[in-house]
């Protein structure tokens, strides 16, 4: 019987920070969190590729500090100009990676099929995959939140070997697109309803472990709302963008009671 892993506080640095700035942020965080992070939490940093190695040298080996890649190409190696392979992420110290982030879906036009390939490839490689899903404002206004979430879960997980899915290797992040980088946080009732629906869907897909897969919330999580969000039912962590770029705000989120 699987158990739910630690609450995950993930910082997605997107396309921000030079190597020197990344090291400054990572070392500031490590110092600030040292001895202050509760036993049931872990922190994941997702810097840009160019800073991975330097951040790894700064944080790896520290208690409950993890490193992840924001993206990769689902192939072991090859002629894919501009892309990076899972083994290169692992070589830089990464144990985790994202797939399906809304900026990759909507700005980079990644398809559900491609996201499914990445999710399956990353899992097979041994990375802990965080599959991001979420509706646009238009989809919410038209009452199709559940359809969208179910569709993105079904398609995004279509290629994974279901029996091999475990809470140690797969998390889901619910990130309503309209709440990302906008300062608009979903209402608590909306987060509870979406996470409850995702939980039921996961239990349906993965009877052996669906009740223990982590479901993170993301979208304008800040120091002043993190505590409330982290206490909601079926919220097993947060994926933070903007507020993960400063030591004070991210450390406050990571330690929010
Ligand atoms: P935000 O980004 O916290 O800046 O809204 C969240 C994300 O993109 O994961």
Coordinates of N, CA, C and O and ligand atoms in Angstrom, one line a residue, residues 10 12 14 98 101-103 132 175 179-184 218-222 239-244, ligand 1:
X10 N 7.4 23.6 -4.7 CA 8.3 23.7 -5.9 C 8.4 25.1 -6.4 O 7.3 25.8 -6.5
X12 N 9.3 27.2 -9.6 CA 9.6 27.2 -11.1 C 10.2 28.6 -11.5 O 9.4 29.6 -11.5
X14 N 11.3 29.6 -14.2 CA 11.1 29.9 -15.6 C 12.3 30.5 -16.3 O 13.4 30.0 -16.1
X98 N 9.1 18.8 -15.1 CA 7.7 19.2 -15.4 C 7.3 18.7 -16.7 O 8.2 18.6 -17.6
X101 N 3.3 22.2 -18.6 CA 3.1 23.5 -18.0 C 2.3 24.3 -19.0 O 2.5 24.3 -20.2
X102 N 1.4 25.2 -18.5 CA 0.5 25.9 -19.4 C 1.3 26.8 -20.4 O 0.9 27.1 -21.5
X103 N 2.5 27.3 -19.9 CA 3.3 28.1 -20.9 C 3.8 27.3 -22.0 O 3.9 27.8 -23.2
X132 N 1.4 19.0 -15.3 CA 0.6 20.2 -15.0 C -0.6 20.2 -15.9 O -0.6 19.9 -17.1
X175 N -3.1 23.9 -12.2 CA -2.7 25.3 -12.4 C -3.7 26.0 -13.3 O -3.6 25.9 -14.5
X179 N -4.9 32.0 -13.5 CA -4.3 32.3 -12.2 C -2.8 32.4 -12.3 O -2.1 32.8 -11.3
X180 N -2.2 32.0 -13.4 CA -0.7 32.0 -13.5 C -0.1 33.3 -13.8 O -0.4 33.9 -14.9
X181 N 0.7 33.9 -12.9 CA 1.4 35.1 -13.2 C 0.4 36.3 -13.2 O 0.8 37.4 -13.6
X182 N -0.8 36.2 -12.8 CA -1.8 37.2 -12.9 C -2.1 37.9 -11.6 O -2.7 38.9 -11.6
X183 N -1.7 37.3 -10.5 CA -2.1 37.8 -9.2 C -3.5 37.3 -8.8 O -3.9 37.5 -7.7
X184 N -4.2 36.6 -9.7 CA -5.5 36.1 -9.4 C -5.5 34.7 -8.9 O -5.1 33.8 -9.6
X218 N -1.1 25.4 -8.2 CA -0.2 26.5 -8.7 C -1.0 27.6 -9.4 O -2.1 27.4 -10.0
X219 N -0.5 28.8 -9.2 CA -1.2 30.0 -9.8 C -1.3 31.1 -8.8 O -2.1 31.1 -7.9
X220 N -0.3 32.0 -8.9 CA -0.2 33.2 -8.0 C -0.2 32.8 -6.5 O -0.8 33.5 -5.7
X221 N 0.5 31.7 -6.2 CA 0.7 31.4 -4.8 C 1.8 32.4 -4.2 O 2.8 32.6 -4.8
X222 N 1.4 33.0 -3.1 CA 2.3 34.0 -2.5 C 2.4 33.6 -1.0 O 1.7 32.8 -0.5
X239 N 3.1 24.8 -6.6 CA 4.0 25.0 -7.7 C 4.0 26.6 -7.8 O 3.0 27.1 -8.2
X240 N 5.2 27.2 -7.5 CA 5.2 28.6 -7.4 C 6.1 29.2 -8.5 O 7.2 28.7 -8.7
X241 N 5.6 30.2 -9.2 CA 6.4 30.9 -10.2 C 7.0 32.2 -9.6 O 8.1 32.2 -8.9
X242 N 6.4 33.3 -9.8 CA 6.9 34.6 -9.4 C 7.4 34.7 -8.0 O 8.5 35.2 -7.8
X243 N 6.7 34.2 -7.1 CA 7.1 34.3 -5.7 C 8.3 33.4 -5.3 O 8.8 33.4 -4.2
X244 N 8.7 32.5 -6.3 CA 9.9 31.7 -6.0 C 11.2 32.3 -6.3 O 12.3 31.8 -6.1
Ligands
LIG1 P1 2.9 32.0 -10.7 O1 3.4 30.8 -11.7 O2 3.2 31.6 -9.3 O3 3.8 33.2 -11.1 O4 1.5 32.3 -11.0 C1 3.0 29.5 -11.4 C2 3.5 28.6 -12.4 O5 3.7 29.0 -13.6 O6 3.8 27.4 -12.2

